[in-house]
Tab-separated table of C-alpha atoms and ligand atoms in Angstrom:
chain	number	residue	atom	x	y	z
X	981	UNK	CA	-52.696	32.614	2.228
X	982	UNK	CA	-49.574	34.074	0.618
X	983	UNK	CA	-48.744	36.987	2.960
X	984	UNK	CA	-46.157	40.334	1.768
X	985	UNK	CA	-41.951	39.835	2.323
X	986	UNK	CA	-40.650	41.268	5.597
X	987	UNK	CA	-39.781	44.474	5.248
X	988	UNK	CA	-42.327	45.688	2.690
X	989	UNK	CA	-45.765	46.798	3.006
X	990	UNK	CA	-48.971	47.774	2.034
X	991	UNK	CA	-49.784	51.336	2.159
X	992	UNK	CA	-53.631	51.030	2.223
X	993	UNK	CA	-56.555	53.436	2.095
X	994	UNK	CA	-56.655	55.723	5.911
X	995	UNK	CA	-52.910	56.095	5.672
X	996	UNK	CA	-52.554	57.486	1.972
X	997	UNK	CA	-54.238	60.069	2.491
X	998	UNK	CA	-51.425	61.434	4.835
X	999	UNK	CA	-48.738	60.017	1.998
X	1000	UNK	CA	-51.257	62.259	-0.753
X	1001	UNK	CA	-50.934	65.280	1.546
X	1002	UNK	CA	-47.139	65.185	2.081
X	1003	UNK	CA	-46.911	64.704	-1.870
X	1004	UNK	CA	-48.832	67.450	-2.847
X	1005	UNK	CA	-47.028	69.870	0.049
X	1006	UNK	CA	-43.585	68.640	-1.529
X	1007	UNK	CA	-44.575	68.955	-5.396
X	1008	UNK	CA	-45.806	72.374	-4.419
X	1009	UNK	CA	-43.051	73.360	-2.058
X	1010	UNK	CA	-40.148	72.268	-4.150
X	1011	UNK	CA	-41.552	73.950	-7.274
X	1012	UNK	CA	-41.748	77.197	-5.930
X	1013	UNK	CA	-38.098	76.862	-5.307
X	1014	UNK	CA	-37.618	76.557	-8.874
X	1015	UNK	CA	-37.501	72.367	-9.234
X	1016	UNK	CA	-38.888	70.275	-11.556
X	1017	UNK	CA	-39.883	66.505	-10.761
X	1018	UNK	CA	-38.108	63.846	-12.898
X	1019	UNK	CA	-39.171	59.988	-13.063
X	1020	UNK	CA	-36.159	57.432	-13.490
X	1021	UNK	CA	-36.100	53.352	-13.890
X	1022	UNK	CA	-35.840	51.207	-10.569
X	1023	UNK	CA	-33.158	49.136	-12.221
X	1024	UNK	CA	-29.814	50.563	-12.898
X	1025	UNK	CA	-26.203	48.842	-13.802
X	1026	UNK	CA	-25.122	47.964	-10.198
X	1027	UNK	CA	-21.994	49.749	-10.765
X	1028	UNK	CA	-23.911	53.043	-11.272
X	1029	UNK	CA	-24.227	52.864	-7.440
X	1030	UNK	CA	-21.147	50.959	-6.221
X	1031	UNK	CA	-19.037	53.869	-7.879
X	1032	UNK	CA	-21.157	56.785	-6.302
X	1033	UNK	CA	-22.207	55.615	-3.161
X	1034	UNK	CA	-19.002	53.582	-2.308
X	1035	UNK	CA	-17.673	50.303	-2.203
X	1036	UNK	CA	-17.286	50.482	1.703
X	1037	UNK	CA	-20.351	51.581	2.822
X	1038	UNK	CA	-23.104	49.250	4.133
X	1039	UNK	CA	-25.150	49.782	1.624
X	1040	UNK	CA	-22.818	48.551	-1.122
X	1041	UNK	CA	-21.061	45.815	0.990
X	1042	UNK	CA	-24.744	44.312	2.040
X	1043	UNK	CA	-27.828	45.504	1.136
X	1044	UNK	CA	-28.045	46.136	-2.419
X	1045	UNK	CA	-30.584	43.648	-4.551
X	1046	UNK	CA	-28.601	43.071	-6.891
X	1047	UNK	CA	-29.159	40.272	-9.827
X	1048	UNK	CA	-27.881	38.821	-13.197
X	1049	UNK	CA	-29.606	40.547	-16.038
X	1050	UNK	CA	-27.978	38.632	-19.210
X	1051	UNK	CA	-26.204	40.411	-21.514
X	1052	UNK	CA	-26.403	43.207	-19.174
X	1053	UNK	CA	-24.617	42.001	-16.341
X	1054	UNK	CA	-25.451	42.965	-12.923
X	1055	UNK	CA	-27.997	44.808	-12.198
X	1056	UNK	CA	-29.386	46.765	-8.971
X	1057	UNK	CA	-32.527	47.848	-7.676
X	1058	UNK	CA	-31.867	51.333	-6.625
X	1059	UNK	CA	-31.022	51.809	-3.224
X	1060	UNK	CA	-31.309	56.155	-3.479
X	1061	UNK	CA	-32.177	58.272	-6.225
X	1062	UNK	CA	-28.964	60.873	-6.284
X	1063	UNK	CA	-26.930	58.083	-8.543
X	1064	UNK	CA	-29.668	58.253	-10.788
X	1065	UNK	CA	-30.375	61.858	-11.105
X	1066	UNK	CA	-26.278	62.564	-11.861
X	1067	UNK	CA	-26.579	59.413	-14.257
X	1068	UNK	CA	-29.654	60.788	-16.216
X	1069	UNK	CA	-28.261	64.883	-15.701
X	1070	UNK	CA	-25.096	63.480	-17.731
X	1071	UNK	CA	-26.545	60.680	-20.058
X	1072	UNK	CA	-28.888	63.072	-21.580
X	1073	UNK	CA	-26.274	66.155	-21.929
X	1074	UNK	CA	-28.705	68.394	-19.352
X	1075	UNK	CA	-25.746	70.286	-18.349
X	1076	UNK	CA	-25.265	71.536	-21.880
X	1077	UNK	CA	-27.941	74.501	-21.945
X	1078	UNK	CA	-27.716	75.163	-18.858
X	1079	UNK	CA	-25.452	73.720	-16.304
X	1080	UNK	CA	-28.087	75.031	-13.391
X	1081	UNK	CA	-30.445	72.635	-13.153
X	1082	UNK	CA	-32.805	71.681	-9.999
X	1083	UNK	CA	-34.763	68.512	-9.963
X	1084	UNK	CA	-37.144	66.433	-7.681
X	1085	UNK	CA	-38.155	63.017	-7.699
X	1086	UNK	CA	-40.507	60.633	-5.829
X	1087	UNK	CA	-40.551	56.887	-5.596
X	1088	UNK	CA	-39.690	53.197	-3.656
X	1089	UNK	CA	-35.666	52.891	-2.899
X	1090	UNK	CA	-34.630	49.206	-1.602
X	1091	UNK	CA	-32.198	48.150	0.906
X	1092	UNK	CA	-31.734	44.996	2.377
X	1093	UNK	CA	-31.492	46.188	5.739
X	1094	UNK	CA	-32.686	44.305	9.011
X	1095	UNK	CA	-36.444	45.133	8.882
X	1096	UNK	CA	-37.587	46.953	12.406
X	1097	UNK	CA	-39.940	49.821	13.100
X	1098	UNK	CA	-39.410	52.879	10.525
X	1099	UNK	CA	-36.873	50.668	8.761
X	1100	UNK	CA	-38.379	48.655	5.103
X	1101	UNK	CA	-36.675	47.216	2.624
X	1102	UNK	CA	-38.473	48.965	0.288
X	1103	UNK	CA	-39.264	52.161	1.388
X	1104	UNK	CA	-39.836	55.645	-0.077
X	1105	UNK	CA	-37.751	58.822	-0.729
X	1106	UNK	CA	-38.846	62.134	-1.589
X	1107	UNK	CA	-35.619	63.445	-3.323
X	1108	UNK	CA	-34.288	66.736	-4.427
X	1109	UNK	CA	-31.007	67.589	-6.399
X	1110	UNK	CA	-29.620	70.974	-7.599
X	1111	UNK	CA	-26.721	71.210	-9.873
X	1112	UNK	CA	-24.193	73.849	-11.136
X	1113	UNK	CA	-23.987	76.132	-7.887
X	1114	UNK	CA	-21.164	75.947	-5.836
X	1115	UNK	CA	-22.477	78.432	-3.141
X	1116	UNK	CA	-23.120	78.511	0.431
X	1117	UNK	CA	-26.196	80.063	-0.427
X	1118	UNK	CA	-27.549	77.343	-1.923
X	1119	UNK	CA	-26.882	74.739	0.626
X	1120	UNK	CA	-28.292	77.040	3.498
X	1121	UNK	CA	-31.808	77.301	1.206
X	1122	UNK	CA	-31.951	73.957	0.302
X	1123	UNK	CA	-32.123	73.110	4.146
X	1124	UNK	CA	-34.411	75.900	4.626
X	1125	UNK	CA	-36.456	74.726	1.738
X	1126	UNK	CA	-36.491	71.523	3.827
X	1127	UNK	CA	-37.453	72.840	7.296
X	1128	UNK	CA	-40.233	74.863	5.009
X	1129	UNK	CA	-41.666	71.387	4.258
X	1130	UNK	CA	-41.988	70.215	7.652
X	1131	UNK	CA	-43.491	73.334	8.594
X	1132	UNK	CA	-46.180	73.276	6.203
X	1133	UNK	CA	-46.896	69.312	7.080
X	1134	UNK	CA	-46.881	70.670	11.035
X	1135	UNK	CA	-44.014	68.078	11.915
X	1136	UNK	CA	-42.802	68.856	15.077
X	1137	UNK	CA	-39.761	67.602	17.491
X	1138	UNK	CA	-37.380	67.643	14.457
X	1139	UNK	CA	-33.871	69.449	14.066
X	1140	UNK	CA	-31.558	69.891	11.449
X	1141	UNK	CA	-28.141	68.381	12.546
X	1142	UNK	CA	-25.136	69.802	9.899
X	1143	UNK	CA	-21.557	69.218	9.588
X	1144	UNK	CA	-18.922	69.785	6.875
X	1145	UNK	CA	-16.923	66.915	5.352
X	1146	UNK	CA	-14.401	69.272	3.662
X	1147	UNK	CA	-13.399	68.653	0.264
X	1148	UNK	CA	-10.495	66.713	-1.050
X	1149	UNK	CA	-7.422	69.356	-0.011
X	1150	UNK	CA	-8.356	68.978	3.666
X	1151	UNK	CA	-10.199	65.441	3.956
X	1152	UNK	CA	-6.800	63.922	4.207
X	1153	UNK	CA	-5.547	65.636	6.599
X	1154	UNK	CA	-8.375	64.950	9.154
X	1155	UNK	CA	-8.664	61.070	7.880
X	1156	UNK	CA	-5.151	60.694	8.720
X	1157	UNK	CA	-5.831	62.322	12.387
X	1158	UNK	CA	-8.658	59.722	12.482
X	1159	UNK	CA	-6.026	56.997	10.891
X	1160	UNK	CA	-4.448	57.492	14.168
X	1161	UNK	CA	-7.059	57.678	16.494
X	1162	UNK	CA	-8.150	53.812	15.019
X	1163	UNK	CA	-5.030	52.357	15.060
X	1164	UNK	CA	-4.653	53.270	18.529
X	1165	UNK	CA	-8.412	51.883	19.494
X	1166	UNK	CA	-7.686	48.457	16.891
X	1167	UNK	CA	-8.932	46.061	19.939
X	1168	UNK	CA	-12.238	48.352	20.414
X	1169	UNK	CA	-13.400	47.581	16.972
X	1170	UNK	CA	-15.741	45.133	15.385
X	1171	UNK	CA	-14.363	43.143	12.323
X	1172	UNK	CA	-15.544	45.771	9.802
X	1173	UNK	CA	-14.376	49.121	11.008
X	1174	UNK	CA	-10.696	47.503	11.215
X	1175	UNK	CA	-11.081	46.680	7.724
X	1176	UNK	CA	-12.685	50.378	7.205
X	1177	UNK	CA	-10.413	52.159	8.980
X	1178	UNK	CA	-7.618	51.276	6.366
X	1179	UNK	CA	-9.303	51.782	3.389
X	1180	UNK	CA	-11.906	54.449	4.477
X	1181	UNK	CA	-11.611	55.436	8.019
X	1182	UNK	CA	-14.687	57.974	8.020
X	1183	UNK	CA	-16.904	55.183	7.815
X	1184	UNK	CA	-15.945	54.050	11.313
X	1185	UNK	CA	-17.573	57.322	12.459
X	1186	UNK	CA	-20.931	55.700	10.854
X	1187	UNK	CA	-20.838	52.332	12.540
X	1188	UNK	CA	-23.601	51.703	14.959
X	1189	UNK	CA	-21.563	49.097	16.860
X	1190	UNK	CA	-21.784	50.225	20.214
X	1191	UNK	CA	-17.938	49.225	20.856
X	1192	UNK	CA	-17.232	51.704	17.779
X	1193	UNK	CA	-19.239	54.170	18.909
X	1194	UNK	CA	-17.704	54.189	22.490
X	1195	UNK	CA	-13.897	54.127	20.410
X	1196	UNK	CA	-14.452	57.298	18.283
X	1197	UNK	CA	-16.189	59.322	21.146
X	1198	UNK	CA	-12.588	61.375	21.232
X	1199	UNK	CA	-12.236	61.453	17.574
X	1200	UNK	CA	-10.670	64.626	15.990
X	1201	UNK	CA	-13.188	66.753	14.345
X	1202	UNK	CA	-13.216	67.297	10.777
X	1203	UNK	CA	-14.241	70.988	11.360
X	1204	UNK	CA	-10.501	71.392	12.906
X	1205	UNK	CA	-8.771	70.500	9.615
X	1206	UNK	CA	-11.006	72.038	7.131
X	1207	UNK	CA	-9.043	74.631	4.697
X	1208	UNK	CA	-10.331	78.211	4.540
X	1209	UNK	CA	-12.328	77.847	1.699
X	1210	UNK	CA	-14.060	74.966	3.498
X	1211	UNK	CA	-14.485	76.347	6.416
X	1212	UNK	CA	-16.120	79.852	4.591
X	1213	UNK	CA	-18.322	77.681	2.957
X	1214	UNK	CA	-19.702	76.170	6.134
X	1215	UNK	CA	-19.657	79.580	8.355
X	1216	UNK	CA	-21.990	80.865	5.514
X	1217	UNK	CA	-24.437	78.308	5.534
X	1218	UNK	CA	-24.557	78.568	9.165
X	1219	UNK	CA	-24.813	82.476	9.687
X	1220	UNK	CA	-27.758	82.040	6.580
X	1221	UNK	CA	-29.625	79.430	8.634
X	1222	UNK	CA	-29.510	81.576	11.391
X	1223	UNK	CA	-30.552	84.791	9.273
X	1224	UNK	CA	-33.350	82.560	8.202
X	1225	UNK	CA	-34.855	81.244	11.449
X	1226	UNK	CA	-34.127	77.422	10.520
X	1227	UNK	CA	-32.820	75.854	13.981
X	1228	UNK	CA	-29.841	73.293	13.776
X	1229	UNK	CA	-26.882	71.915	15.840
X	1230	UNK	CA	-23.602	71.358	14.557
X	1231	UNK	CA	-22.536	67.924	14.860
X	1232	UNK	CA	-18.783	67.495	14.126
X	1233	UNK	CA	-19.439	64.076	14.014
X	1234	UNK	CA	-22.144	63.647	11.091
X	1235	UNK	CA	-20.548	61.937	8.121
X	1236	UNK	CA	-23.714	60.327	6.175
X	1237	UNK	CA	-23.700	56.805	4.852
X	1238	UNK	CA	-23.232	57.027	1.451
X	1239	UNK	CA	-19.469	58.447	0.466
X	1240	UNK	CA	-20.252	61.211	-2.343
X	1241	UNK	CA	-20.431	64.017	0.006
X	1242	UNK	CA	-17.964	66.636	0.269
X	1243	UNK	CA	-18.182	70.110	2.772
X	1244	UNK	CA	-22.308	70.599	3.597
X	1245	UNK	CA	-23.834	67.406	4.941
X	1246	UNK	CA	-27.031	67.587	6.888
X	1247	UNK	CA	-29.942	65.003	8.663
X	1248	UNK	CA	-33.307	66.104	10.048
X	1249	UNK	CA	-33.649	63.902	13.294
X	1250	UNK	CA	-36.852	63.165	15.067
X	1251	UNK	CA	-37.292	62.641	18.939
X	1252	UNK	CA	-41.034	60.330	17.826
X	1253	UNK	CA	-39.481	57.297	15.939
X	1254	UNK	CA	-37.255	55.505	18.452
X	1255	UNK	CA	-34.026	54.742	17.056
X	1256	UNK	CA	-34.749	55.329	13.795
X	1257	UNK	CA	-34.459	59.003	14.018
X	1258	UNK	CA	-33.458	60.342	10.536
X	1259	UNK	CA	-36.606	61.186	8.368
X	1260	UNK	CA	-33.813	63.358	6.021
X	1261	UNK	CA	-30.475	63.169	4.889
X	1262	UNK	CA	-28.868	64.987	2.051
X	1263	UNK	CA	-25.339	67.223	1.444
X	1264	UNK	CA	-23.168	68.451	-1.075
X	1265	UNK	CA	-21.434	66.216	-3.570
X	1266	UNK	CA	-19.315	68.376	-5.710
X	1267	UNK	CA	-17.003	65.543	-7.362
X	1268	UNK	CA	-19.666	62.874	-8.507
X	1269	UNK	CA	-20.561	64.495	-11.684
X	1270	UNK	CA	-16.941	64.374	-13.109
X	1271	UNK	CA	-16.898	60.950	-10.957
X	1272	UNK	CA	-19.674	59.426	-13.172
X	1273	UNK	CA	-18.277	60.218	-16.496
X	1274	UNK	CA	-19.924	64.446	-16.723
X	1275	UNK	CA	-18.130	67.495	-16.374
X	1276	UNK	CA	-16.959	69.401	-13.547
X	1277	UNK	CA	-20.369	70.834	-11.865
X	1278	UNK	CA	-21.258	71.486	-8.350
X	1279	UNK	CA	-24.249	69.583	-7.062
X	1280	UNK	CA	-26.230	69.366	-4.142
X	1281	UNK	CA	-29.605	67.178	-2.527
X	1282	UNK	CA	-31.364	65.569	-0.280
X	1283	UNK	CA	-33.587	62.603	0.603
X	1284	UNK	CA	-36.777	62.358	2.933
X	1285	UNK	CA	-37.740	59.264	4.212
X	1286	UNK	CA	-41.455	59.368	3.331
X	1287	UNK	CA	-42.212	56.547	5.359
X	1288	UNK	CA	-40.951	58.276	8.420
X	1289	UNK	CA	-42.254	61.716	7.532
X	1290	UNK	CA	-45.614	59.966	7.416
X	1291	UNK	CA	-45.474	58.180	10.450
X	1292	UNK	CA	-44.543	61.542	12.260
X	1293	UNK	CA	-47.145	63.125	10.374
X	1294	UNK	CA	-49.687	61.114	11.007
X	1295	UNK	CA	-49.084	61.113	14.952
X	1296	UNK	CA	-49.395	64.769	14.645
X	1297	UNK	CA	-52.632	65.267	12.851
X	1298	UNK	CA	-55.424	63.660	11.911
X	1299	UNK	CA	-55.740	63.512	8.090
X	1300	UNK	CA	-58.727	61.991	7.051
X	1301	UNK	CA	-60.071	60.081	3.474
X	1302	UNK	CA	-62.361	62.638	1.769
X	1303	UNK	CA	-65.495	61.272	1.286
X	1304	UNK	CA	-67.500	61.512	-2.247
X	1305	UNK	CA	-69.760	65.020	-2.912
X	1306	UNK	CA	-72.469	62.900	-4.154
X	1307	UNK	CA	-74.103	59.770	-3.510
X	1308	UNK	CA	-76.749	58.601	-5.941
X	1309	UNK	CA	-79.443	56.252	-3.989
X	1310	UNK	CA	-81.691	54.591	-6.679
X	1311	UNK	CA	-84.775	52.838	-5.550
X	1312	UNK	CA	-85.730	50.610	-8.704
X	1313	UNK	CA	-84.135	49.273	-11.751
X	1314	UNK	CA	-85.164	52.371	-13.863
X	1315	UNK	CA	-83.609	54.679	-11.052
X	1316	UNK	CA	-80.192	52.193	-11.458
X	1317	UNK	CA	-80.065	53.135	-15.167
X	1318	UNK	CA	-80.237	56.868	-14.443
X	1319	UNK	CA	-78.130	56.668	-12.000
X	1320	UNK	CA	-75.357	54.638	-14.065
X	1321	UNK	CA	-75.654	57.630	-16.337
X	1322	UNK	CA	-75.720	60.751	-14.049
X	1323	UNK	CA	-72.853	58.780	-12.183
X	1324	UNK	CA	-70.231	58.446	-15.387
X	1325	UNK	CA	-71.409	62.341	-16.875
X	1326	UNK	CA	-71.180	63.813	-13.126
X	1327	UNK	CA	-67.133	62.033	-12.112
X	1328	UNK	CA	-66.430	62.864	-15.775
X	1329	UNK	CA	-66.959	67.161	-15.310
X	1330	UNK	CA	-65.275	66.708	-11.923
X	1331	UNK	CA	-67.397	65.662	-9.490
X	1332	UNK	CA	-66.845	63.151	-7.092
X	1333	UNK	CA	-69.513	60.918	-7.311
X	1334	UNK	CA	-70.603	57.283	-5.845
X	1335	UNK	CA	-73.623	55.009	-6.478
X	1336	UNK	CA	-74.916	51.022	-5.975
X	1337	UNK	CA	-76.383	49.005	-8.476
X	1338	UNK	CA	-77.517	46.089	-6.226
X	1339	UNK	CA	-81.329	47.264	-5.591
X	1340	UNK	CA	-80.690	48.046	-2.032
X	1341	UNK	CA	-83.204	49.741	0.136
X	1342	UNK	CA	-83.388	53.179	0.790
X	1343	UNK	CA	-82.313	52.857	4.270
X	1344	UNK	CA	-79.324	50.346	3.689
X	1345	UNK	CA	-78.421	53.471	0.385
X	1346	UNK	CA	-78.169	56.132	3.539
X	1347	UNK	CA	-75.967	53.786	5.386
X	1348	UNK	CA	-73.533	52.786	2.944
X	1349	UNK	CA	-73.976	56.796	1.794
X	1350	UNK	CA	-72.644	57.693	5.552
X	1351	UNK	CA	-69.947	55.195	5.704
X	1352	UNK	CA	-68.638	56.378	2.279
X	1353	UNK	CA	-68.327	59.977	4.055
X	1354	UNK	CA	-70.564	61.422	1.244
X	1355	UNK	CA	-71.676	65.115	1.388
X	1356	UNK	CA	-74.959	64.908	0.322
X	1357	UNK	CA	-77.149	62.075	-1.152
X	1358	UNK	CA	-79.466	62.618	-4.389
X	1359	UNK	CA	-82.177	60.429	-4.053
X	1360	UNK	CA	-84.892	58.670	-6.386
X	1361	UNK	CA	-87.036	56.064	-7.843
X	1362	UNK	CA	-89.756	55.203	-10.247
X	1363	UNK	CA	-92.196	57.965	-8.732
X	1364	UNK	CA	-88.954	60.703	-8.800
X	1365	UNK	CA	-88.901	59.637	-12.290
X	1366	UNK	CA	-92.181	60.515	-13.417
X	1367	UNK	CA	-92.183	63.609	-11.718
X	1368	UNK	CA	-89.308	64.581	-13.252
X	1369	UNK	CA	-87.535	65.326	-9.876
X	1370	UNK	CA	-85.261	63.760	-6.979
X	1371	UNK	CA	-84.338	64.773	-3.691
X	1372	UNK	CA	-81.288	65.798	-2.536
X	1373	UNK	CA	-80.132	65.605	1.102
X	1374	UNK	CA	-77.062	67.586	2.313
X	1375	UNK	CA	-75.606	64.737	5.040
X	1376	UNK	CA	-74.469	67.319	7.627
X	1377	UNK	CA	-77.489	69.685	8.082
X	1378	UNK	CA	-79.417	67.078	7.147
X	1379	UNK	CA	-81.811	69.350	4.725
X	1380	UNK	CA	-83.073	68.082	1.729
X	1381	UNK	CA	-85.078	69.745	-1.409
X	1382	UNK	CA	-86.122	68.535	-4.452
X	1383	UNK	CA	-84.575	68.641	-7.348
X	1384	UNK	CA	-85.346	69.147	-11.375
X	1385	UNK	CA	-84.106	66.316	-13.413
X	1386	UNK	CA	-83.933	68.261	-16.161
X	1387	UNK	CA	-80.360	69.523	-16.460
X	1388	UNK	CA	-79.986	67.667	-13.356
X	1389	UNK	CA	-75.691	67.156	-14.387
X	1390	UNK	CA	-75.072	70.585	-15.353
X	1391	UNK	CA	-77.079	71.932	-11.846
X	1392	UNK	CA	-74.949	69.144	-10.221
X	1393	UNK	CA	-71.744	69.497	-11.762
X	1394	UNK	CA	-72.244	73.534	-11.194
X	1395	UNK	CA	-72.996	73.407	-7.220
X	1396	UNK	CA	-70.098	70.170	-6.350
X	1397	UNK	CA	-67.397	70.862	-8.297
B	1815	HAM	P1	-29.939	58.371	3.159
B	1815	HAM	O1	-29.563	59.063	4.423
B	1815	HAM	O2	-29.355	57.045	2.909
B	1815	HAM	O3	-29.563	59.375	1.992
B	1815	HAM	O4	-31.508	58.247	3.058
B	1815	HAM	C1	-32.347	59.363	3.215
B	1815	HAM	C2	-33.516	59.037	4.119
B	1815	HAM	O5	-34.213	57.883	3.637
B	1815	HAM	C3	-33.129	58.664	5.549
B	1815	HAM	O6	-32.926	59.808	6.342
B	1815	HAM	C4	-34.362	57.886	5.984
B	1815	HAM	O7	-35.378	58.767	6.421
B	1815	HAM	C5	-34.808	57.209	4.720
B	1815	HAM	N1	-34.398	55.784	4.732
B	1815	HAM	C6	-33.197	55.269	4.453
B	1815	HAM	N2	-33.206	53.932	4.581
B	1815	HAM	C7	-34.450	53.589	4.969
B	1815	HAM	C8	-35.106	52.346	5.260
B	1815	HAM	N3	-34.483	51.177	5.161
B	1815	HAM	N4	-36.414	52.389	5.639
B	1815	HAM	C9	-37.076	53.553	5.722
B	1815	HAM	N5	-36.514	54.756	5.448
B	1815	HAM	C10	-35.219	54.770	5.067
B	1815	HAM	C11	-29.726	59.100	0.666
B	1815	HAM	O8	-30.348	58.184	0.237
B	1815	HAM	C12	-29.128	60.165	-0.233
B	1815	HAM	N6	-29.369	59.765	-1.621
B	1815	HAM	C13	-29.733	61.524	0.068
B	1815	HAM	C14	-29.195	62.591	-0.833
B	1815	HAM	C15	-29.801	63.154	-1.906
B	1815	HAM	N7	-27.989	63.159	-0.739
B	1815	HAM	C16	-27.844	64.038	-1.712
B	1815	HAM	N8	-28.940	64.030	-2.435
């Protein structure tokens, strides 16, 4: 039996009905902050995503899929969706009616990470990107619009965590602090972070080495050298937050793993998933636009893991498959043939419907009626038919009446859907 890859899976009927619910609580969230939803190829040019995420991080150095595409050259399949998004905003000239624009986008993201619990190579990200504000205002809503999303899917034991990663007039500054810090700690670290901490020290912060980890315990913090406009920026977000009932902590020590970000950079972090603990990660990114080829414009986003989310979810509430409002038990082949019909005219004006076509028996109809979850159960045969009526049984109260068949659809289609 050929089995699925490590690292992927199957998201089967009795889980995707929590992954519907989240969907449908994000589409309608993030639209009534003014988003739209956007759809974008899996496949990009592998440099779309070595340039914007960074050719340091892990993701770039190790866990792209990357492959030869002819004529094209290399090619990725995408590991996030904000290179995309800034790609698309600038290929297609968005920012010329408008600069403002505020999308959202849902889909599989791969990584060829060590597979554990809460960790896939492919997995899912619900993602949401504004561009052309520069404001604190902004940043603090787009985490509120966040926390609003867990709220409404009741996910509980999860907490914002923010820092600010400056911008490029005080970044130096602090990585040169950190330079320091490193150099002095060079026999603490593993084999990358000595190679990081020359060409990109604030990825050292990010390494989950515990050596590292233990070395950069008494590392500077980057909210010491931020400039005044950065640090502004950030005391406005967090006075908002606050004004706005969204709970966080600062952690000076949050830089993300992905490189774009500059000031506002934020996870939501769980206490249910063991060590993977980030279902969201997002932040500012003010210089990719120009970065990628676009003008100068602001931008800001953020990814949910929606395997994560779901997991949480779904230890949190029950959520369960919604059964059919009809079933149609025919007793006879003449009963099959109006039930084939009442079946396609009743799911086409809306109402869910189910039948079998295998002759059962009345009795083995009620079963596979109860397993299916169905609300109530219309049923007939040869006799029904010549009497022009059927009986219908609601499945809870366990009532039943009988029925017309003449208009029987439009009666049905009226009362289900
Ligand atoms: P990220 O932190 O790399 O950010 O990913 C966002 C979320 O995706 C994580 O918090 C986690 O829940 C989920 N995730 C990441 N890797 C895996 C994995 N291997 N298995 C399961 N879940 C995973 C980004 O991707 C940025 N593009 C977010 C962003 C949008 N920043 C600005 N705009």
């Amino acid at each position: 039996m050929i089995q699925l890859i490590k690292g992927f899976k199957d998201v089967l009927p009795g889980e995707i009905e929590v992954w519907q619910t989240i969907e449908r609580a994000a589409k309608e969230t993030f639209e009534n902050f003014g988003f739209q939803e956007i759809r974008l190829p899996i496949v990009e040019k592998s440099e779309l995503f070595s340039r914007s995420i960074g050719d340091t991080t892990d993701i770039v150095e190790k866990e792209m899929y990357t492959f030869e595409d002819g004529k094209r050259g290399h090619v990725t399949l995408r590991p996030e969706a904000t290179a995309s998004v800034v790609r698309s905003y600038i290929q297609h000239k968005m920012y010329a009616k408008d600069p403002i624009r505020k999308f959202y986008t849902i889909g599989p993201m791969f990584r060829r990470e060590r597979p554990q619990k809460g960790r896939y190579r492919q997995f899912y990200q619900i993602d949401a990107e504004v561009f052309g504000i520069d404001s604190p205002y902004l940043d603090a809503q787009i985490i509120f619009m966040l926390a609003t999303l867990l709220e409404t899917l009741k996910a509980r034991d999860v907490k914002a965590h923010i820092n600010s990663l400056g911008c490029p007039c005080c970044r130096p500054s602090f990585q040169k602090a950190l330079k320091e810090l490193l150099d002095a700690k060079k026999e603490h670290l593993c084999e990358n972070c000595l190679r990081r901490s020359e060409k990109n020290p604030l990825r050292v912060l990010d390494c989950k080495v515990p050596a590292c980890r233990e070395a950069v315990q008494g590392a500077p913090s980057i909210l010491d050298h931020l400039c005044d406009d950065c640090s502004d920026h950030f005391e406005t977000v967090k006075r908002v937050l606050t004004e706005n009932g969204v709970e966080y902590a600062v952690d000076k020590h949050l830089v993300r793993g992905l490189d774009y970000y500059t000031r506002t950079a934020f996870e939501v972090l769980t206490t249910s998933l063991g060590a993977q603990n980030a279902v969201a990660g997002g932040g500012r990114y003010d210089g990719l636009v120009k970065a990628l080829g676009g003008p100068e414009v602001p931008a800001i986003g953020f990814a949910i893991g929606f395997d994560r989310l779901a997991e949480i979810v779904a230890m949190q509430q029950s959520i369960e498959a919604k059964g059919p409002a009809l079933y149609i038990a025919p007793l006879g082949e003449r009963a099959i043939e109006a039930a084939a019909h009442w079946m396609m005219q009743l799911a086409a004006k809306g109402v869910s419907c189910e039948t079998d076509f295998g002759g059962r028996s009345l009795k083995s109809h009620m079963k596979r009626a109860d397993k299916l979850n169905a609300t109530h159960v219309l049923m007939l045969g040869d006799d029904e038919l010549d009497k022009g009526m059927a009986t219908l049984r609601n499945m809870a109260t366990k009532e039943q009446g009988d029925l017309p068949l003449d208009g029987l659809v439009e009666t049905l289609a009226e009362r289900f859907k």
